[in-house]
PDB file of C-alpha atoms in Angstrom:
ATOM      1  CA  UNK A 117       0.000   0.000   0.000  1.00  0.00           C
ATOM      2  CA  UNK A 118       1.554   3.419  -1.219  1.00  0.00           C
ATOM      3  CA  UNK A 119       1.034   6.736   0.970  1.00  0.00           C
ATOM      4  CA  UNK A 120       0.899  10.551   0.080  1.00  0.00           C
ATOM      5  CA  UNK A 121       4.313  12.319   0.870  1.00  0.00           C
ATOM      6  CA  UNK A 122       3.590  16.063   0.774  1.00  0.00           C
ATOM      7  CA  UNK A 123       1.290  16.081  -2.118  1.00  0.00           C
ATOM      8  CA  UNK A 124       2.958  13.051  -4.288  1.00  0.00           C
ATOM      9  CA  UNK A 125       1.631   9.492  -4.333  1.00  0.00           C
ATOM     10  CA  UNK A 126       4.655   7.035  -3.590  1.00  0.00           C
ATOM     11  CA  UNK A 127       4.066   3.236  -3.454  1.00  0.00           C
ATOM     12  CA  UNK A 128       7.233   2.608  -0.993  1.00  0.00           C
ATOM     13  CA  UNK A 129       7.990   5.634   0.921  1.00  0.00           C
ATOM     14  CA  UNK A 130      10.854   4.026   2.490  1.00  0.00           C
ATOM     15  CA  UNK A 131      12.424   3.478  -0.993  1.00  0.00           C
ATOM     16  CA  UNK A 132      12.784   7.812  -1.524  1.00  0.00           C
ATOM     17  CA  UNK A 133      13.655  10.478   0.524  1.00  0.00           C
ATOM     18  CA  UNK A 134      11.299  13.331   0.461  1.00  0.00           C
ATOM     19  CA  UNK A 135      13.775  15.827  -1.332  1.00  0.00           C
ATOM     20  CA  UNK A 136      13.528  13.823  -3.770  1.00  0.00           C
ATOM     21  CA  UNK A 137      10.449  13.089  -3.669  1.00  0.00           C
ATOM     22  CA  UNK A 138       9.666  16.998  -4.365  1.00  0.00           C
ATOM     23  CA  UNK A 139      11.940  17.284  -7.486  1.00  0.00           C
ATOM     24  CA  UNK A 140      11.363  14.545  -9.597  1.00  0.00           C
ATOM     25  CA  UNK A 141       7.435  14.907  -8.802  1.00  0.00           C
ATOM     26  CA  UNK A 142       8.161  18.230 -11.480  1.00  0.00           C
ATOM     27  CA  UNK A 143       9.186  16.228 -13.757  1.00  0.00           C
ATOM     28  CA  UNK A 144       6.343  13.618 -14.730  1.00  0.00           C
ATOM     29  CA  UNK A 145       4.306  14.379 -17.250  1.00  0.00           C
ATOM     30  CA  UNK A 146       1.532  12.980 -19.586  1.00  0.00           C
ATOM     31  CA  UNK A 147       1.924  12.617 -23.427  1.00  0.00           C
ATOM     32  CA  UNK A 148      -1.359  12.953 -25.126  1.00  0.00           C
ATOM     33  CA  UNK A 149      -0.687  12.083 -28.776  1.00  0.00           C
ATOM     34  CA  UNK A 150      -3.751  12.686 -31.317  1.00  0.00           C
ATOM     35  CA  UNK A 151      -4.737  10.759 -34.669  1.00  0.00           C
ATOM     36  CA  UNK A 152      -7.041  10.735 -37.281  1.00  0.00           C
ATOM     37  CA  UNK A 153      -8.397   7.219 -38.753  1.00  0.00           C
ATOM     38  CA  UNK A 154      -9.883   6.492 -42.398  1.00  0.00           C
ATOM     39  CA  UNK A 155     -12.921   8.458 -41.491  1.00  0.00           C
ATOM     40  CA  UNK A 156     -11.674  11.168 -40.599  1.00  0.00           C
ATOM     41  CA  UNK A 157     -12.193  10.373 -36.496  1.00  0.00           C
ATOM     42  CA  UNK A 158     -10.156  11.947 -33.670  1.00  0.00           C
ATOM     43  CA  UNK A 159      -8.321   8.782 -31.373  1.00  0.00           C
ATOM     44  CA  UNK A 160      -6.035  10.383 -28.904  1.00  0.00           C
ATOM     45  CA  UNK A 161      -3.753   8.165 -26.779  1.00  0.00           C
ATOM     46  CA  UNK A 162      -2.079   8.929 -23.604  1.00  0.00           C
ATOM     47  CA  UNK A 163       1.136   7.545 -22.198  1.00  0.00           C
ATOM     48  CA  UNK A 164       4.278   9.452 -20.333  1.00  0.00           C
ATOM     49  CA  UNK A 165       7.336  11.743 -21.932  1.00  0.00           C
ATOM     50  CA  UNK A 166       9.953  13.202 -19.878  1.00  0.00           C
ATOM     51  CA  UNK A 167      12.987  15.754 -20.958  1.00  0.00           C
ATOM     52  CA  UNK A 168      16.275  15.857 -20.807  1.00  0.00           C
ATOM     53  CA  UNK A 169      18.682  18.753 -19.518  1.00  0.00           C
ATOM     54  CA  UNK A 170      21.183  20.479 -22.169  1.00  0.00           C
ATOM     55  CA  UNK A 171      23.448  23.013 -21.986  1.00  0.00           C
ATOM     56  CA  UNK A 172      22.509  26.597 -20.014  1.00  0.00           C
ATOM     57  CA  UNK A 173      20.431  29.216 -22.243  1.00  0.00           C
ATOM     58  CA  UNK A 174      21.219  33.055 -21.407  1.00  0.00           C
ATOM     59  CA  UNK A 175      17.910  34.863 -20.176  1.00  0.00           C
ATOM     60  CA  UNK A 176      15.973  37.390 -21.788  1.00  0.00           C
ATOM     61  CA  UNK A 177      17.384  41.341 -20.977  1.00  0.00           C
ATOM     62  CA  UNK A 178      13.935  41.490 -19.637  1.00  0.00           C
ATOM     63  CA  UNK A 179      13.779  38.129 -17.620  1.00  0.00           C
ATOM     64  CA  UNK A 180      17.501  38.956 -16.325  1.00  0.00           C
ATOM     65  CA  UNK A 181      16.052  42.277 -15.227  1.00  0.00           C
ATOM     66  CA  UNK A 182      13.431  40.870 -12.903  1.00  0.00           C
ATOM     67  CA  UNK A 183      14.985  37.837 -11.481  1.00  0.00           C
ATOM     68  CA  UNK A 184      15.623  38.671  -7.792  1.00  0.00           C
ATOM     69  CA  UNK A 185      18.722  39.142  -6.132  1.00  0.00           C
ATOM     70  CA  UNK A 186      17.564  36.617  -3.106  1.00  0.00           C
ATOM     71  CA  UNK A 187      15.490  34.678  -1.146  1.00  0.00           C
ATOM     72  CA  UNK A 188      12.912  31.867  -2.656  1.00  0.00           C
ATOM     73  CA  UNK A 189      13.166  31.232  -6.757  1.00  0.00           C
ATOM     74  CA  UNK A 190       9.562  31.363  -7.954  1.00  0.00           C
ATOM     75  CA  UNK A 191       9.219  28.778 -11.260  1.00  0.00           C
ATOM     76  CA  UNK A 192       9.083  31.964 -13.701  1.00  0.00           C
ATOM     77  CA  UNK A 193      12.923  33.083 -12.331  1.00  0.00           C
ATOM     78  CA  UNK A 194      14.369  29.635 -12.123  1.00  0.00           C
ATOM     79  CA  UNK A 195      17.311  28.872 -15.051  1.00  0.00           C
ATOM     80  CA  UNK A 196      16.337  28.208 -18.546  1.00  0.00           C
ATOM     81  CA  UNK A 197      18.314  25.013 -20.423  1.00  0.00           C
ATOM     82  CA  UNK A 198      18.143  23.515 -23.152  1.00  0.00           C
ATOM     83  CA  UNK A 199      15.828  20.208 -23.379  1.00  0.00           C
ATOM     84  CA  UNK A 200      14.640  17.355 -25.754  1.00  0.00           C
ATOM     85  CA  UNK A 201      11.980  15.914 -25.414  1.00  0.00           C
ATOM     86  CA  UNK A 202      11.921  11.563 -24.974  1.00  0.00           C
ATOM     87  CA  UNK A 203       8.910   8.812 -24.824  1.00  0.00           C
ATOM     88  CA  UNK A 204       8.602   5.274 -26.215  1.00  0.00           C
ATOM     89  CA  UNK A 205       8.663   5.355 -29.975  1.00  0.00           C
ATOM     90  CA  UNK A 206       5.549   3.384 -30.130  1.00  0.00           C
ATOM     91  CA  UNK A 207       3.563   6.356 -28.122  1.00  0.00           C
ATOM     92  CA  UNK A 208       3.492   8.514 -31.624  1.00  0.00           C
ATOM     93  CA  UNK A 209       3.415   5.203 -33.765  1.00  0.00           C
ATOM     94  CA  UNK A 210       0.726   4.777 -36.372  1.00  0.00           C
ATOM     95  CA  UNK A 211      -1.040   1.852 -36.580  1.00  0.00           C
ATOM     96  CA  UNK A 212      -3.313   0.527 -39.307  1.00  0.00           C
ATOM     97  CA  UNK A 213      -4.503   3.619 -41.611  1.00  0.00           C
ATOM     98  CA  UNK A 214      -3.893   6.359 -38.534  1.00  0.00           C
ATOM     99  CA  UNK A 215      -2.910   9.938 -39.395  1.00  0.00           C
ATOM    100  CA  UNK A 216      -0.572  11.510 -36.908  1.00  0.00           C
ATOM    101  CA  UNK A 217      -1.733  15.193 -35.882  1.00  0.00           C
ATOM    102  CA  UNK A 218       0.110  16.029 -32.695  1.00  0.00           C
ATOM    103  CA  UNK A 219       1.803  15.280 -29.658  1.00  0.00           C
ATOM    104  CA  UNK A 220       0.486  17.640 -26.373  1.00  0.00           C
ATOM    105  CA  UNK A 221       2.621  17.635 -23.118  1.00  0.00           C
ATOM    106  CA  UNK A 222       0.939  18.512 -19.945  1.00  0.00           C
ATOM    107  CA  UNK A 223       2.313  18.512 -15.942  1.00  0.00           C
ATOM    108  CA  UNK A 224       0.438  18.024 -13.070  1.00  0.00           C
ATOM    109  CA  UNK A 225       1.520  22.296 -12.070  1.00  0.00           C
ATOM    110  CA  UNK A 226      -0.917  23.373 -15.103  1.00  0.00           C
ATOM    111  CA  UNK A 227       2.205  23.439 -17.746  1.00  0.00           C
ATOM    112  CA  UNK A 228       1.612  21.935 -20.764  1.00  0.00           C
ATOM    113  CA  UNK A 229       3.031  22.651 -24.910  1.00  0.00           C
ATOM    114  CA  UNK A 230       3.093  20.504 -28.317  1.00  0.00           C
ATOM    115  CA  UNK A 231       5.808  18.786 -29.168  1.00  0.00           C
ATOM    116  CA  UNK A 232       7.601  18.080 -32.482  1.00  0.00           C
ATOM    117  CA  UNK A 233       8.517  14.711 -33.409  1.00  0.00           C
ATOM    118  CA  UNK A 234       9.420  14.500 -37.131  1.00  0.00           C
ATOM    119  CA  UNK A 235       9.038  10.712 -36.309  1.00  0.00           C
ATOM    120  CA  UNK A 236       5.283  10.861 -35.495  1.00  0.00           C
ATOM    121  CA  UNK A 237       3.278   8.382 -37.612  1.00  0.00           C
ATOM    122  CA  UNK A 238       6.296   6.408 -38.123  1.00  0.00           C
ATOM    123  CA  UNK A 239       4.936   2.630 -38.063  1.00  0.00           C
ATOM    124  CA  UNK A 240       6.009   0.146 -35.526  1.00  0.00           C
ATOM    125  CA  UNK A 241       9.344  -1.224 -35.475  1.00  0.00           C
ATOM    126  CA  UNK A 242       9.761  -4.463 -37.863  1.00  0.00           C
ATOM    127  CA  UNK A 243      13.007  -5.468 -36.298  1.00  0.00           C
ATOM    128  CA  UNK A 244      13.499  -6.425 -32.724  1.00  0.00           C
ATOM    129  CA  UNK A 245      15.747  -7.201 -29.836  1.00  0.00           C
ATOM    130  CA  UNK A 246      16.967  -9.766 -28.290  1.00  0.00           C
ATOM    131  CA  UNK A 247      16.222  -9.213 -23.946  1.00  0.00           C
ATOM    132  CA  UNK A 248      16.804 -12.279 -23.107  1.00  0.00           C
ATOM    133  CA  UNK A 249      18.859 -15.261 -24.993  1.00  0.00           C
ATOM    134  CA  UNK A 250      17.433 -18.376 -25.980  1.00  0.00           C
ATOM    135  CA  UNK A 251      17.677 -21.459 -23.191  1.00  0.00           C
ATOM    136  CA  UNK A 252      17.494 -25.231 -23.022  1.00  0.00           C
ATOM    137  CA  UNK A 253      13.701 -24.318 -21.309  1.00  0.00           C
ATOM    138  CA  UNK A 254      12.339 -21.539 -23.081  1.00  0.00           C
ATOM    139  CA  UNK A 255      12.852 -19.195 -26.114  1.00  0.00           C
ATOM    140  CA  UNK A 256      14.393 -16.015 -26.283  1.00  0.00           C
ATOM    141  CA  UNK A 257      12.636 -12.927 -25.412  1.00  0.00           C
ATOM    142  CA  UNK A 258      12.070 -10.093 -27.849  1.00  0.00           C
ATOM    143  CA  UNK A 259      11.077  -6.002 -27.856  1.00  0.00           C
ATOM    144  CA  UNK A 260      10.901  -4.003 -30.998  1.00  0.00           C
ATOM    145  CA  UNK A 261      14.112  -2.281 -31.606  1.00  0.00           C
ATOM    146  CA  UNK A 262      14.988   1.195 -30.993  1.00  0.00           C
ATOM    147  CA  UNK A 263      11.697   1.851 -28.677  1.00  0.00           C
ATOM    148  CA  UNK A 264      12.669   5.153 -27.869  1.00  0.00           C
ATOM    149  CA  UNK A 265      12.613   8.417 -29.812  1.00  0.00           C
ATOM    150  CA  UNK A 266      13.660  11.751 -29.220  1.00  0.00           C
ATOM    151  CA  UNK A 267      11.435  14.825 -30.013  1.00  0.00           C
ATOM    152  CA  UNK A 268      13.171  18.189 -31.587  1.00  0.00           C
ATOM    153  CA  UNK A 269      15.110  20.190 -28.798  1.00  0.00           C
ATOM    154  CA  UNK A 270      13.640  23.173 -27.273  1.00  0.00           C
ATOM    155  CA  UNK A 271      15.755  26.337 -26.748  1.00  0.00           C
ATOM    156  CA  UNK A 272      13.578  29.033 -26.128  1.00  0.00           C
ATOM    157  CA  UNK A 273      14.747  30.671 -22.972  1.00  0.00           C
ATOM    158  CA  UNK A 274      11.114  32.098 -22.376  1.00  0.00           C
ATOM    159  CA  UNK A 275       9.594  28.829 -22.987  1.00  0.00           C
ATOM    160  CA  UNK A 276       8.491  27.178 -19.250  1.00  0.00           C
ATOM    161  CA  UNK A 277       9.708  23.896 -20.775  1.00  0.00           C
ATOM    162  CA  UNK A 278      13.397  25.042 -21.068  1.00  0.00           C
ATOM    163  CA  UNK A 279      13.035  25.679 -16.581  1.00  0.00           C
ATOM    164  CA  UNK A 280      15.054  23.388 -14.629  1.00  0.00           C
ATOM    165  CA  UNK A 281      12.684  21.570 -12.586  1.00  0.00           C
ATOM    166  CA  UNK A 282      11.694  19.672 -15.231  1.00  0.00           C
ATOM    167  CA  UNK A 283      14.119  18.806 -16.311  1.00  0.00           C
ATOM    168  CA  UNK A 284      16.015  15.483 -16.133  1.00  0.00           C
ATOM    169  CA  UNK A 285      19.692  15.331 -15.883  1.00  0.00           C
ATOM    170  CA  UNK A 286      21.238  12.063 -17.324  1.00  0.00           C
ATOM    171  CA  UNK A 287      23.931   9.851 -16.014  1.00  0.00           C
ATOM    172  CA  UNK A 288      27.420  10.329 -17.193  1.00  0.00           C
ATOM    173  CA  UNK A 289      28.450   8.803 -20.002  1.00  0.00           C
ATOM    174  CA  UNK A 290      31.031   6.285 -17.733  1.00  0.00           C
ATOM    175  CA  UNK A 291      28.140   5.277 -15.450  1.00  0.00           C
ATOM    176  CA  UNK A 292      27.223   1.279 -15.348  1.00  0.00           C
ATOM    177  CA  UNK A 293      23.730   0.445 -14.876  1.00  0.00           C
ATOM    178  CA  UNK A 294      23.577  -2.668 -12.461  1.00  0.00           C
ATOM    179  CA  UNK A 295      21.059  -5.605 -12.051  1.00  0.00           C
ATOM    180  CA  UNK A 296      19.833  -4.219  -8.498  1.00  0.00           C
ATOM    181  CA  UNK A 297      20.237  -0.967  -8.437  1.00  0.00           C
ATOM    182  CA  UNK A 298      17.093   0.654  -7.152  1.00  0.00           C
ATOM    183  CA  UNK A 299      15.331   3.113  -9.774  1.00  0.00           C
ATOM    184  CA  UNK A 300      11.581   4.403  -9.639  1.00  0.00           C
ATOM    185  CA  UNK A 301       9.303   6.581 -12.624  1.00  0.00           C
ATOM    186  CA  UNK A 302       6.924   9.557 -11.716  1.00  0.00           C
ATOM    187  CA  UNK A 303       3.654   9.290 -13.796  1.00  0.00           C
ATOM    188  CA  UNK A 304       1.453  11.988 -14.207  1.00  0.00           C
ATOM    189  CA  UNK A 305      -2.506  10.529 -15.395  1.00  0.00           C
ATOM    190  CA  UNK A 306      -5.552  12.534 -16.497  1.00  0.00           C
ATOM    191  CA  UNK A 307      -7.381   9.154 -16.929  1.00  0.00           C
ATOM    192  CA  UNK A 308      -8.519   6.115 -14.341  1.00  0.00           C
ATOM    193  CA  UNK A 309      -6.623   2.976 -14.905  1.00  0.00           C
ATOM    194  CA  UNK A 310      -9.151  -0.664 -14.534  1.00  0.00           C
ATOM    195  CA  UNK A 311      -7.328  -3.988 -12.766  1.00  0.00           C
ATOM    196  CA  UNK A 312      -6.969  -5.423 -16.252  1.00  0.00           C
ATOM    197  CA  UNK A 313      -4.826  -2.270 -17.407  1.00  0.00           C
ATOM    198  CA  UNK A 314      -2.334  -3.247 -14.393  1.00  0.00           C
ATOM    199  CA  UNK A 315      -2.798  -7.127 -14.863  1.00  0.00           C
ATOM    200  CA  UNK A 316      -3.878  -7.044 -11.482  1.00  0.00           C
ATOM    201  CA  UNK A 317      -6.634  -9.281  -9.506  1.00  0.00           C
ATOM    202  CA  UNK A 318     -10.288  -8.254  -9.605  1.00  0.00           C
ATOM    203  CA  UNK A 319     -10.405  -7.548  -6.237  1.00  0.00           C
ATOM    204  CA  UNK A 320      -7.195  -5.167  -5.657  1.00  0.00           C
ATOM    205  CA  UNK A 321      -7.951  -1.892  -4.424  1.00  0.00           C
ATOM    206  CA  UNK A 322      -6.576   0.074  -7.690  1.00  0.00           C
ATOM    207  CA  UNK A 323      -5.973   3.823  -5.730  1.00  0.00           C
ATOM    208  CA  UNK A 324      -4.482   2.544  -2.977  1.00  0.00           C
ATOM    209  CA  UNK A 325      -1.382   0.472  -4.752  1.00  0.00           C
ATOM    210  CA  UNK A 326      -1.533   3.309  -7.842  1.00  0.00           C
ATOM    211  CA  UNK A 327      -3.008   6.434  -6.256  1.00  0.00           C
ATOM    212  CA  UNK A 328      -5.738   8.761  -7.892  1.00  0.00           C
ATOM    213  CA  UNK A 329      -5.281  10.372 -11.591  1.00  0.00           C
ATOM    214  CA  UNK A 330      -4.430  14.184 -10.976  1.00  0.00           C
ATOM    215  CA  UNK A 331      -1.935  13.618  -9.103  1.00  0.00           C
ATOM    216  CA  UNK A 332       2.218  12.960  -9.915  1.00  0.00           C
ATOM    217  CA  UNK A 333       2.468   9.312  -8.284  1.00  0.00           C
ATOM    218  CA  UNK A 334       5.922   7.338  -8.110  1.00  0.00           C
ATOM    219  CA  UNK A 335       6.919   3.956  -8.508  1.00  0.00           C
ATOM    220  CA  UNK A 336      10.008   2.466  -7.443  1.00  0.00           C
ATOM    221  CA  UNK A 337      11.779  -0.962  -8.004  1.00  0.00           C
ATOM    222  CA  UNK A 338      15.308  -2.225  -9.247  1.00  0.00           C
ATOM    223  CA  UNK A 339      17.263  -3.592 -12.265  1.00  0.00           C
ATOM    224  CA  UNK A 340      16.338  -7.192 -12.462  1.00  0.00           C
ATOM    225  CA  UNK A 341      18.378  -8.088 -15.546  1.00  0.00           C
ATOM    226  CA  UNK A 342      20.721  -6.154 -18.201  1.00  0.00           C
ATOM    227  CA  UNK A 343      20.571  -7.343 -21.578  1.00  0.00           C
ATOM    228  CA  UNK A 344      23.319  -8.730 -23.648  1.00  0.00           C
ATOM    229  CA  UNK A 345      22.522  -6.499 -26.499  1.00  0.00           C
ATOM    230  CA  UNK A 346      23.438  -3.307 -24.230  1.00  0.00           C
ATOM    231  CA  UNK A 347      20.672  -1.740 -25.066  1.00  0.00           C
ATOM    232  CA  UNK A 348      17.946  -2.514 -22.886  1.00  0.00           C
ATOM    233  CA  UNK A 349      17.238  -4.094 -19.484  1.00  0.00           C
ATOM    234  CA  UNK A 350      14.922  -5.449 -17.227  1.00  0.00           C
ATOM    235  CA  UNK A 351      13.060  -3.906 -13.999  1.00  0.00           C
ATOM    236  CA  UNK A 352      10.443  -5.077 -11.660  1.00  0.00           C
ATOM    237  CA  UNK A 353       8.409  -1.297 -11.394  1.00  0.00           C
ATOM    238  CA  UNK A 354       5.055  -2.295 -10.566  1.00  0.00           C
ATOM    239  CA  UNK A 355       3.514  -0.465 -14.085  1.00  0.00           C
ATOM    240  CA  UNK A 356       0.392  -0.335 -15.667  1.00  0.00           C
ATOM    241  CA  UNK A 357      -1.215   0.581 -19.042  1.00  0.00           C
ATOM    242  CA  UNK A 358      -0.207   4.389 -19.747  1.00  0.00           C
ATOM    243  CA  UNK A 359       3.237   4.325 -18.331  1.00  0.00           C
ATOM    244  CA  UNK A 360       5.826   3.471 -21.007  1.00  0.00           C
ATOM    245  CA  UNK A 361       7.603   6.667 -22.102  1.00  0.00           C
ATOM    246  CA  UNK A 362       8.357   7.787 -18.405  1.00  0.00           C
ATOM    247  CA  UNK A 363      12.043   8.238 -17.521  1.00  0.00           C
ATOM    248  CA  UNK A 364      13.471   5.800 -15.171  1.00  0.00           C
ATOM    249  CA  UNK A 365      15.819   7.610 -12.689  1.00  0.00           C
ATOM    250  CA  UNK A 366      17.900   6.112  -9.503  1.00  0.00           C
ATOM    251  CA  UNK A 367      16.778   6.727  -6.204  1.00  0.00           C
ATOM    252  CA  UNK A 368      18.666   7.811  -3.148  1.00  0.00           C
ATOM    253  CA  UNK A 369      17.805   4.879  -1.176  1.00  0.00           C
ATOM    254  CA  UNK A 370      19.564   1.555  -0.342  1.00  0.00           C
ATOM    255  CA  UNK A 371      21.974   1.787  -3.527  1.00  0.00           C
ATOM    256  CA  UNK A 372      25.167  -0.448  -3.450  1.00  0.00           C
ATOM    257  CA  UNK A 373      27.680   1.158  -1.446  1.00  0.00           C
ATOM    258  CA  UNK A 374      29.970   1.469  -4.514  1.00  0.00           C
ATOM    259  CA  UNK A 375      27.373   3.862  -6.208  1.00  0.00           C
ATOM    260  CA  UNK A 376      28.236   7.847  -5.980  1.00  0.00           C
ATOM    261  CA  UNK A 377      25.734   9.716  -4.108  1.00  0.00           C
ATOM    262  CA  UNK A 378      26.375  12.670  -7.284  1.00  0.00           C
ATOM    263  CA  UNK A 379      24.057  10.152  -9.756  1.00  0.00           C
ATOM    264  CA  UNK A 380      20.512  10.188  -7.556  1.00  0.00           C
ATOM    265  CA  UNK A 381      18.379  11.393  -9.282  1.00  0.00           C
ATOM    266  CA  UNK A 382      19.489  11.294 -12.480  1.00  0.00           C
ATOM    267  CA  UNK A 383      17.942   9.920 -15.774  1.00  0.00           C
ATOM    268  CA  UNK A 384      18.969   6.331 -16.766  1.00  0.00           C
ATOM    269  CA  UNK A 385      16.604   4.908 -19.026  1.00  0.00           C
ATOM    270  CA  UNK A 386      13.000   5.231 -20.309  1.00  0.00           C
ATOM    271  CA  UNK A 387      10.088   2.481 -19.529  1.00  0.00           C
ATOM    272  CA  UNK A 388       8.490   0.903 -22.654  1.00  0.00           C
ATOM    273  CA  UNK A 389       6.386  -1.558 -21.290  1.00  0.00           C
ATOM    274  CA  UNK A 390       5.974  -4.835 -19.749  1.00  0.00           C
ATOM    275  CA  UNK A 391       6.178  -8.654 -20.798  1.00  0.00           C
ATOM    276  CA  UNK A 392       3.405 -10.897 -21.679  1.00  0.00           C
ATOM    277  CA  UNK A 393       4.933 -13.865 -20.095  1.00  0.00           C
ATOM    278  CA  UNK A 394       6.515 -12.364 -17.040  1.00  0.00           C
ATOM    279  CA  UNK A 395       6.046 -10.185 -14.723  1.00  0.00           C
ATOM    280  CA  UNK A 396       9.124  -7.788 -15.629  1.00  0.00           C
ATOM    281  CA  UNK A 397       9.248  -4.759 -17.504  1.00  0.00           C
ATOM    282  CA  UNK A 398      11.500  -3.477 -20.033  1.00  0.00           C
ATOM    283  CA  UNK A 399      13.458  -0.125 -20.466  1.00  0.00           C
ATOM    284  CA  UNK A 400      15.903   1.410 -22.967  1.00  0.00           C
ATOM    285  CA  UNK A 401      19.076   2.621 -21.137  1.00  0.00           C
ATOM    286  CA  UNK A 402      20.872   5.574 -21.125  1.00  0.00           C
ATOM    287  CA  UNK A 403      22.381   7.755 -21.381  1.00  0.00           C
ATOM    288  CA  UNK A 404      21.950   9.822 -24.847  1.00  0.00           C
ATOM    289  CA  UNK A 405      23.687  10.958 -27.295  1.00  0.00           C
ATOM    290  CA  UNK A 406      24.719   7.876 -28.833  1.00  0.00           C
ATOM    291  CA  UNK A 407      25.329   7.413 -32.151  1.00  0.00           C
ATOM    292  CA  UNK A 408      22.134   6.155 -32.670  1.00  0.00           C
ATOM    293  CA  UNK A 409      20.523   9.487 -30.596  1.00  0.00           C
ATOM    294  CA  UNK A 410      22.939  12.097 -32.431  1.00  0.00           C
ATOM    295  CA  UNK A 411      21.734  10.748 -35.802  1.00  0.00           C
ATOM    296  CA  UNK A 412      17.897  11.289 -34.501  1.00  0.00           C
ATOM    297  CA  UNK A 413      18.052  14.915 -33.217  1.00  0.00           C
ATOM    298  CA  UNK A 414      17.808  16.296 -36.396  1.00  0.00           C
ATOM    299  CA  UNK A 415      15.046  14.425 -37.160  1.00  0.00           C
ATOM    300  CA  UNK A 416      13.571  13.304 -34.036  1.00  0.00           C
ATOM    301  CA  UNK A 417      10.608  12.007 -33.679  1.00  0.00           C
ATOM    302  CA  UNK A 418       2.247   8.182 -28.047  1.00  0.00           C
ATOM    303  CA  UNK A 419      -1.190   5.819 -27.231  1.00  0.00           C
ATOM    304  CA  UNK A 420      -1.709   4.373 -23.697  1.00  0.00           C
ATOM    305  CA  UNK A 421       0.789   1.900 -23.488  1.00  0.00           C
TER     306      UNK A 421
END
């Protein structure tokens, strides 16, 4: 059973200090993505997006003018960066005879802006991965490939998605994500979720493992497994349908010893779903820019998932 902390829904309260409890909750977000079918209807899909930190943008004359000198930073006077925008690839995926239209943003403070991903409408990955090999037992597991996409970067210093506290920062390039590591995603939901969109029992009480929609909530677990392909790994966040694109983060709680305390916090992967045949769920690690993610800024690219 999860509890309230402040005004954030956490399923383990022991697993997250409440710092960070209050930081990452700015960062969740829903991803409403809207298509048109063969007649012309609106379908409009919801799943999770988060955004990633790049480099420091200089302020307005004007902003610079009215920042104050001390005391409490209101959201309007915190630092402007850089950011790109991330979900599952399969969020702005077109399926069938769909038209992609748009992709909306929106954060539990009111905040919300489109999003450009070149990508959107792209169809669904033919090729796949390989999460798990092949044993005397059972057969190999599989995701699509590349489930991840990144949207075009915003740099407009008077834009409220360029302010820090939503922002994600990601892991350094030289950091190792470990099977058992503990990591957790903040979801932000407009819509109710049913027992069969969590694969859960009939009888479990649905708000009181997953909280209420309009509210951030937060989920924590731990690498399970890291894949041989390098790519992707395994986790054992208690998800539901509506969650894959959120950015999986490490929490500040009962990490191996050998883990610098510099890394909570910070963005190392993004959720894309769950298994059919097992109760894990997959993510897509970071940290970006890889080759693959340099290639895609240019021409970067949701449903309830």
């Amino acid at each position: 059973k999860g509890k309230v902390v402040g005004v954030t829904f956490v399923d383990c309260p022991e697993a997250i200090s409440r710092p960070m409890v209050q930081s990452v909750a700015d960062k969740a977000c829903q991803l409403l993505t809207t298509f048109t079918d063969i007649h012309g209807e609106i379908l409009r899909y919801r799943g999770q997006a988060g955004f990633l930190r790049g480099d420091k943008l200089s302020p307005t004359p004007e902003a610079a003018a009215k920042r104050p000198k001390k005391g409490t930073v209101s959201f309007e006077h915190h630092a402007s960066y850089e950011c790109t925008p991330v979900t599952a690839r399969h969020n702005i995926a077109s399926e069938d005879q769909e038209q992609y239209k748009n992709a909306e943003i929106t954060f539990c403070s009111g905040i919300s802006g489109f999003l450009t991903f070149q990508d959107g409408g792209c169809g669904i990955s033919n090729r796949h991965l390989e999460l798990r090999a092949a044993s005397e037992d059972e057969d190999a597991v599989m995701w699509e490939a590349n489930d991840w996409v990144a949207g075009n970067k915003i740099d407009d210093p008077q834009s409220s998605l360029t302010k820090k506290p939503l922002q994600f920062v990601q892991a350094p390039n030289d950091f190792e994500l470990q099977a058992g590591q503990k990591i957790g995603i903040c979801v932000y939901r407009t819509f109710d979720i049913t027992n069969k969109d969590a694969t859960a029992p009939s009888a479990t009480p649905m708000e009181e493992i997953y909280g209420s929609k309009n509210r951030v909530c937060i989920y924590t677990g731990k690498v399970t497994l890291i894949s041989d392909n390098g790519e992707t790994f395994e986790h054992d966040i208690n998800t539901f349908k509506g969650c894959s694109g959120a950015v999986i983060f490490l929490l500040d709680t009962d990490q191996p010893e050998s883990m610098d305390s510099a890394v909570f916090g910070m963005a190392v992967g993004i959720h894309v779903g769950g298994l059919t045949d097992s109760p894990c769920n997959v993510g897509f690690k970071l940290p970006w820019p890889s080759p693959a993610f340099a290639c895609s800024l240019g021409s970067s690219s949701a449903r309830q998932i």
